[in-house]
């Protein structure tokens, strides 16, 4: 049985040390989450897989790590200041607060509302009698724009001249460094710049656990190409994303769906957008967005900064502003998709229940657990653990009976349990148990490293 109930998953992740409530000992901070010893491992493995696939091992791309706080003119030019807001509506009766667009989308999934004015959105809500989901009344305030960027001050004096914003996306840091990167790497178009890091959005309705939070991490690629290039770079990157999902992180292809945005739904800067959506336990939601941004961003920064951001092709002497394809994904959303597809409850032949976290091979926090069956084997087992730690992500587990230890490792997704028992001294073998099948094999200790390397490939 896989997970349909979000609370069960959250409890599991909390109790096993993947994700904790943020600021818990002070009563928590709404919708903030901390990643525990296992959460930080899987998160860092996920990020490094993305980095390897989209940056390090990709023939076209290079990486960047730009600041979270940028000159505020960046946000003026990009259009975020003034335009990066959501439509906020309150229920006058129970004071519940909603994003008007999401309220409509959830109740009328087939309606296209992009481009609607705030007045039109309210009219849709009233005409279609979308009552307050909390109290059931149809008595709303007018809709107003709610600025999503977090504002703060830089320097000792907090006044209008020192206002800065936390970035709501990592992408703009890439656009403003386009020339620096191109000059220093001598890259020729087409090439891409990848970046990962924290972004901040003062979301009106954060929730669904780590799906929508106010502080989150993004992994974004901006891929620059000649607008006259006949190659379909959009399809190329969409395809790469799908290969990454299927082959790198083994996302269940039955659970994700490719949705092309209708023309009316496109953002003002986008020529084409595809969302990859995932069937989360709470319903379908956006996982990864792939967008053709034209030359919108470079043009905006060229105008705003008065710097020449044109690319000169030294072979043809052609001068132009490159077009951009942007695949953009949130680390935590991807994690939630992986967590929810991996949590499985199995009924065993003896009538007992086993929770097994079938995390993808490349993401499980521990690849192996070393388990001495009895105290007498502790020293030998610890020695083996230390040896294997050099090459594998390993944990040493000595508490509880063997059944309990297997269950514990199953629940955190450990791929193989290696048990040292009475016979190990004599036959120089250990028992290796596989997580998903629970099948056991006796393997020579001298062969163990090779055996595991083959299995974990
Ligand atoms: P949504 O419609 O869900 O608010 P969006 O279309 O505004 O998302 P983008 O601006 O395209 O999202 O951001 C790119 C990616 O960043 C999203 O596909 C998602 O994976 C992630 N992301 C965006 N906002 C959040 C958030 N508040 N919390 C977690 N991840 C987010």
XYZ file of C-alpha atoms and ligand atoms in Angstrom:
488
model
C 0.000 0.000 0.000
C 1.396 3.368 -0.916
C 0.748 6.640 0.844
C -2.513 8.517 0.441
C -2.530 10.197 3.778
C -0.155 13.102 4.151
C -0.191 13.044 7.987
C 1.105 9.494 8.020
C 3.986 10.493 5.761
C 4.792 13.596 7.819
C 4.789 11.554 11.047
C 7.086 9.022 9.464
C 9.519 11.676 8.266
C 9.507 13.384 11.674
C 9.935 10.228 13.695
C 12.783 8.914 11.556
C 14.771 12.163 11.518
C 14.156 13.313 7.959
C 12.146 16.484 8.585
C 11.368 18.341 11.816
C 8.929 21.155 12.508
C 10.866 24.453 12.310
C 11.463 26.199 15.684
C 9.676 23.295 17.354
C 10.720 23.911 20.987
C 9.224 27.418 20.726
C 5.915 26.112 19.466
C 7.029 26.146 15.851
C 6.961 28.711 13.074
C 4.137 28.122 10.639
C 5.132 26.201 7.516
C 8.816 26.087 8.267
C 10.662 22.794 8.301
C 14.132 21.707 9.321
C 15.939 18.804 7.714
C 17.313 16.260 10.174
C 20.329 13.946 9.828
C 18.642 11.796 7.170
C 16.824 14.671 5.451
C 20.010 16.637 4.929
C 21.669 13.576 3.367
C 18.937 12.904 0.856
C 18.610 16.602 0.047
C 22.305 16.938 -0.613
C 22.327 13.776 -2.746
C 19.424 15.115 -4.791
C 21.154 18.449 -5.328
C 24.393 16.825 -6.291
C 22.617 14.542 -8.806
C 20.989 17.607 -10.373
C 24.293 19.484 -10.416
C 26.117 16.592 -11.993
C 23.464 15.983 -14.623
C 22.624 19.573 -15.588
C 25.938 21.330 -14.924
C 29.077 19.305 -14.361
C 28.561 16.502 -16.836
C 26.678 18.484 -19.438
C 28.640 19.481 -22.509
C 27.072 22.972 -22.719
C 26.695 24.166 -19.167
C 28.618 25.801 -16.338
C 27.646 26.760 -12.791
C 27.207 29.883 -10.705
C 26.525 30.848 -7.097
C 25.170 34.397 -6.963
C 23.976 36.382 -3.937
C 20.558 36.130 -2.321
C 20.373 39.890 -1.854
C 20.897 41.826 -5.077
C 20.881 45.489 -6.011
C 17.183 46.425 -5.896
C 17.381 47.731 -9.459
C 17.666 44.092 -10.574
C 14.112 43.501 -9.323
C 12.882 46.761 -10.814
C 14.229 45.785 -14.253
C 13.065 42.174 -14.082
C 9.569 43.367 -13.259
C 9.409 41.658 -9.879
C 8.940 44.919 -8.007
C 5.432 45.923 -8.978
C 4.477 42.660 -10.686
C 5.458 39.796 -8.425
C 2.280 39.569 -6.430
C -0.634 37.236 -5.854
C -4.343 38.130 -5.627
C -5.356 38.043 -1.950
C -8.958 37.598 -0.826
C -10.343 37.276 2.716
C -13.536 35.728 3.966
C -15.294 38.509 5.919
C -17.077 35.971 8.096
C -14.282 33.680 9.350
C -11.272 35.788 8.269
C -9.744 32.889 6.313
C -7.316 34.128 3.696
C -6.953 32.744 0.176
C -5.152 33.197 -3.104
C -8.078 34.077 -5.341
C -6.523 32.370 -8.389
C -5.941 29.105 -6.505
C -9.465 29.227 -5.020
C -10.866 29.407 -8.559
C -8.476 26.804 -10.012
C -9.336 24.320 -7.265
C -13.073 24.713 -7.835
C -13.172 25.266 -11.602
C -10.189 23.339 -12.990
C -11.023 24.045 -16.638
C -11.274 27.799 -16.454
C -8.413 29.969 -17.776
C -7.965 33.020 -15.588
C -4.602 34.405 -16.600
C -4.964 38.009 -17.715
C -8.131 38.537 -15.640
C -8.355 41.741 -13.602
C -8.869 41.549 -9.833
C -12.495 42.602 -10.343
C -13.037 39.841 -12.908
C -11.561 37.251 -10.545
C -13.954 38.304 -7.808
C -16.881 38.174 -10.228
C -15.930 34.581 -11.177
C -15.880 33.598 -7.493
C -19.282 35.149 -6.809
C -21.002 34.004 -10.025
C -19.851 30.437 -9.506
C -20.738 30.556 -5.831
C -17.302 29.424 -4.649
C -18.051 29.501 -0.949
C -15.347 29.896 1.693
C -13.830 26.392 2.096
C -13.551 26.994 5.843
C -16.956 28.381 6.922
C -19.080 27.885 3.807
C -20.154 31.550 3.481
C -20.005 33.585 0.267
C -18.941 36.891 1.791
C -15.538 38.057 0.608
C -13.490 41.259 0.703
C -12.355 42.813 -2.577
C -9.260 41.200 -4.030
C -6.002 43.086 -3.561
C -2.483 42.539 -4.774
C -0.129 41.023 -2.250
C 3.601 41.606 -2.760
C 5.425 38.267 -2.534
C 8.985 39.446 -2.044
C 10.438 39.629 1.442
C 11.626 43.132 2.181
C 14.491 43.964 4.504
C 17.106 46.662 5.031
C 20.796 46.637 4.278
C 23.145 48.662 6.481
C 22.714 50.433 9.800
C 19.926 52.835 8.860
C 16.549 51.314 8.130
C 14.901 53.748 5.756
C 13.567 53.782 2.201
C 17.030 54.182 0.716
C 18.314 50.982 2.339
C 15.446 48.696 1.291
C 16.535 45.423 -0.324
C 14.667 42.209 -1.096
C 15.471 38.533 -0.656
C 15.495 36.855 -4.056
C 12.237 35.109 -5.017
C 14.080 33.027 -7.658
C 17.699 32.250 -8.426
C 17.316 33.001 -12.154
C 17.936 36.749 -12.064
C 21.374 36.225 -10.499
C 22.205 34.246 -13.636
C 20.951 36.852 -16.111
C 22.925 39.675 -14.509
C 26.073 37.540 -14.658
C 25.559 36.400 -18.252
C 28.360 38.584 -19.575
C 30.778 37.745 -16.744
C 30.320 34.039 -17.299
C 30.515 34.243 -21.070
C 33.643 36.390 -20.991
C 35.526 34.342 -18.414
C 34.618 30.910 -19.799
C 34.847 32.021 -23.464
C 31.733 29.909 -23.998
C 30.064 30.173 -27.361
C 26.318 30.208 -27.760
C 24.571 27.831 -27.167
C 25.494 27.393 -23.510
C 23.758 27.327 -20.171
C 24.334 28.492 -16.605
C 23.011 26.440 -13.712
C 22.473 27.602 -10.163
C 20.929 26.209 -7.026
C 20.122 27.951 -3.777
C 17.558 29.428 -1.422
C 14.681 31.543 -2.640
C 12.082 33.344 -0.566
C 8.431 34.119 -1.283
C 5.996 35.484 1.235
C 3.319 33.059 0.028
C -0.280 33.827 1.019
C -1.193 30.187 1.425
C 1.884 28.124 2.202
C 1.093 24.533 3.066
C 0.833 20.915 2.076
C 3.941 20.232 4.155
C 7.086 21.054 2.154
C 5.193 21.605 -1.135
C 4.746 25.340 -0.674
C 6.907 27.124 1.885
C 8.149 30.681 2.216
C 11.785 29.649 2.244
C 12.781 26.983 -0.250
C 15.559 25.911 -2.577
C 15.517 26.058 -6.336
C 17.634 24.385 -8.991
C 17.507 26.446 -12.151
C 19.164 26.354 -15.533
C 19.139 29.273 -17.969
C 20.127 27.995 -21.380
C 21.105 30.684 -23.923
C 20.788 30.096 -27.672
C 20.593 31.933 -30.968
C 16.946 32.816 -31.752
C 17.643 31.763 -35.356
C 18.936 28.338 -34.351
C 16.813 25.706 -36.088
C 17.226 23.214 -33.238
C 14.254 22.881 -30.896
C 16.013 23.576 -27.640
C 12.773 23.577 -25.694
C 12.112 19.931 -26.606
C 15.774 19.147 -25.967
C 15.604 20.383 -22.352
C 12.155 18.967 -21.706
C 13.533 15.630 -22.775
C 16.581 16.011 -20.523
C 14.326 16.735 -17.556
C 12.314 13.603 -18.268
C 15.459 11.480 -18.534
C 16.626 12.931 -15.208
C 13.298 12.040 -13.569
C 13.251 8.519 -14.995
C 16.868 7.476 -14.831
C 18.550 9.527 -12.125
C 15.870 9.651 -9.458
C 13.514 6.886 -10.696
C 10.349 8.947 -10.380
C 7.297 6.818 -11.114
C 6.297 7.781 -14.663
C 2.663 6.942 -13.924
C 2.617 9.653 -11.283
C 3.876 12.597 -13.272
C 2.199 14.367 -16.162
C 3.323 16.853 -18.768
C 0.993 19.829 -19.127
C 1.424 22.407 -21.886
C 0.253 25.888 -20.935
C -2.499 27.299 -23.136
C -1.643 30.486 -24.972
C -3.864 32.561 -22.621
C -2.221 30.986 -19.593
C 1.360 31.944 -20.494
C 3.194 34.493 -18.336
C 3.890 37.811 -20.066
C 7.554 36.856 -20.602
C 6.969 33.336 -21.865
C 6.662 32.049 -25.432
C 6.012 28.498 -24.338
C 5.719 26.756 -20.965
C 5.330 23.178 -19.860
C 4.660 22.143 -16.290
C 5.545 18.693 -15.103
C 2.915 17.932 -12.499
C 2.980 15.176 -9.920
C 0.211 13.269 -8.151
C 1.005 14.198 -4.556
C -1.032 12.614 -1.738
C -3.092 15.838 -1.543
C -3.683 16.047 -5.313
C -1.900 17.089 -8.474
C 0.612 19.954 -8.254
C 3.399 21.622 -10.209
C 6.781 19.981 -9.797
C 9.017 21.376 -12.515
C 8.441 24.255 -14.926
C 10.155 24.489 -18.319
C 9.777 27.867 -19.941
C 10.862 29.565 -23.154
C 11.597 33.104 -21.933
C 12.697 34.580 -25.263
C 15.092 37.486 -24.678
C 12.806 39.042 -22.074
C 15.275 38.999 -19.180
C 18.461 40.016 -20.959
C 16.596 42.812 -22.705
C 15.118 44.011 -19.405
C 18.567 44.089 -17.752
C 20.174 45.679 -20.783
C 17.606 48.481 -20.604
C 17.762 48.747 -16.822
C 21.538 48.661 -16.390
C 22.377 50.538 -19.619
C 25.036 47.871 -20.217
C 25.442 46.123 -23.520
C 24.423 42.491 -22.929
C 24.443 41.536 -26.627
C 26.337 38.438 -27.641
C 28.835 38.766 -30.476
C 29.355 35.667 -32.550
C 32.992 36.058 -33.558
C 32.619 33.515 -36.380
C 29.747 35.222 -38.160
C 29.972 38.730 -36.660
C 26.307 38.380 -35.781
C 25.248 40.402 -32.735
C 22.112 39.486 -30.832
C 20.412 38.989 -27.497
C 20.211 35.228 -26.928
C 16.914 33.501 -26.220
C 16.524 31.426 -23.100
C 15.041 28.072 -22.062
C 14.606 27.746 -18.318
C 13.979 24.432 -16.567
C 13.253 25.357 -12.939
C 12.470 23.055 -10.038
C 12.130 23.262 -6.266
C 14.326 20.887 -4.268
C 11.670 20.315 -1.605
C 8.898 19.615 -4.134
C 11.037 17.038 -5.794
C 11.806 15.555 -2.380
C 8.120 15.433 -1.481
C 7.391 13.582 -4.721
C 10.143 11.078 -3.911
C 9.061 10.715 -0.287
C 5.435 10.132 -1.203
C 6.094 7.539 -3.896
C 8.629 5.696 -1.694
C 6.573 5.201 1.464
C 5.105 1.695 1.374
C 3.340 -0.421 3.973
C 3.543 -4.153 3.360
C 1.661 -6.964 5.006
C 4.077 -9.837 5.561
C 3.268 -13.557 5.460
C 3.387 -13.781 9.256
C 0.643 -11.135 9.479
C 2.924 -8.342 10.654
C 3.232 -4.983 8.933
C 6.472 -3.630 7.551
C 7.028 0.012 6.607
C 9.608 0.192 3.880
C 10.866 3.452 2.471
C 11.694 2.463 -1.109
C 13.910 5.455 -1.769
C 15.728 5.482 -5.123
C 19.137 3.837 -5.069
C 21.043 7.048 -5.649
C 19.174 8.924 -2.922
C 18.891 6.612 0.085
C 20.740 8.264 3.009
C 22.447 4.990 3.849
C 23.456 2.429 1.254
C 24.392 -0.148 3.862
C 23.908 -0.924 7.557
C 26.398 -3.081 9.452
C 24.712 -5.263 12.028
C 26.549 -7.528 14.484
C 24.166 -10.281 15.561
C 25.551 -10.594 19.073
C 27.872 -8.581 21.311
C 30.743 -10.996 20.611
C 30.785 -9.821 17.009
C 30.825 -6.096 17.844
C 34.552 -5.524 17.419
C 34.786 -7.335 14.089
C 31.639 -5.621 12.842
C 32.876 -2.183 13.866
C 36.138 -2.810 12.070
C 34.236 -3.804 8.918
C 31.974 -0.755 9.267
C 34.998 1.554 9.366
C 36.504 -0.135 6.333
C 33.320 0.150 4.280
C 32.696 3.748 5.380
C 35.474 4.865 3.036
C 33.542 3.694 -0.027
C 29.910 3.581 1.034
C 27.332 5.579 2.980
C 27.181 3.280 5.959
C 25.598 3.137 9.417
C 26.470 0.886 12.337
C 23.419 -0.497 14.127
C 23.728 -2.428 17.389
C 20.492 -1.771 19.294
C 17.498 -4.110 19.453
C 16.979 -7.598 18.143
C 17.802 -8.409 14.532
C 14.169 -8.155 13.387
C 13.865 -4.676 14.914
C 17.094 -3.574 13.287
C 15.948 -4.786 9.858
C 12.637 -2.921 10.296
C 14.442 0.224 11.390
C 16.706 0.167 8.334
C 13.739 -0.608 6.029
C 11.914 2.405 7.424
C 14.739 4.801 6.557
C 15.397 3.268 3.157
C 18.785 1.600 3.790
C 19.462 -0.524 0.720
C 21.431 -3.420 2.215
C 21.823 -4.799 5.734
C 25.057 -6.673 6.353
C 24.939 -9.037 9.299
C 27.959 -10.507 10.998
C 27.003 -13.676 12.866
C 28.361 -16.728 14.687
C 29.617 -18.341 11.506
C 31.369 -15.280 10.098
C 34.563 -15.988 12.005
C 34.807 -19.500 10.550
C 33.522 -19.110 6.974
C 34.635 -15.463 6.501
C 31.186 -14.666 5.158
C 28.437 -12.194 6.060
C 24.706 -12.180 5.315
C 23.604 -9.445 2.932
C 19.872 -8.642 2.970
C 18.256 -6.568 0.246
C 15.700 -3.946 1.329
C 12.860 -4.421 -1.168
C 12.882 -8.200 -1.636
C 14.244 -9.039 1.844
C 16.279 -11.736 0.110
C 19.478 -12.806 1.855
C 22.783 -14.009 0.471
C 25.992 -15.178 2.112
C 28.937 -13.252 0.702
C 32.652 -13.654 1.359
C 33.950 -10.647 3.290
C 36.813 -10.385 0.829
C 34.232 -10.100 -2.015
C 31.899 -7.710 -0.198
C 33.204 -4.435 -1.584
C 32.993 -5.668 -5.186
C 29.584 -7.189 -4.601
C 28.181 -3.940 -3.197
C 29.755 -1.828 -5.910
C 28.014 -3.947 -8.558
C 24.679 -3.788 -6.761
C 24.814 -0.049 -6.151
C 25.858 0.908 -9.672
P 3.206 27.847 -8.015
O 2.229 28.081 -9.156
O 3.093 26.492 -7.376
O 3.234 28.980 -7.019
P 5.232 28.966 -9.653
O 4.707 28.687 -11.041
O 5.100 30.311 -9.079
O 4.671 27.853 -8.651
P 7.954 29.099 -10.441
O 8.060 30.542 -10.205
O 7.843 28.618 -11.854
O 6.730 28.506 -9.604
O 9.139 28.373 -9.676
C 9.829 27.259 -10.202
C 9.762 26.058 -9.266
O 10.123 26.431 -7.931
C 8.360 25.455 -9.115
O 8.092 24.550 -10.165
C 8.459 24.758 -7.784
O 9.073 23.479 -7.945
C 9.384 25.657 -6.981
N 8.638 26.552 -6.092
C 8.053 27.728 -6.409
N 7.464 28.287 -5.329
C 7.708 27.445 -4.298
C 7.366 27.458 -2.906
N 6.714 28.473 -2.362
N 7.768 26.422 -2.137
C 8.463 25.386 -2.668
N 8.824 25.316 -3.978
C 8.439 26.318 -4.783
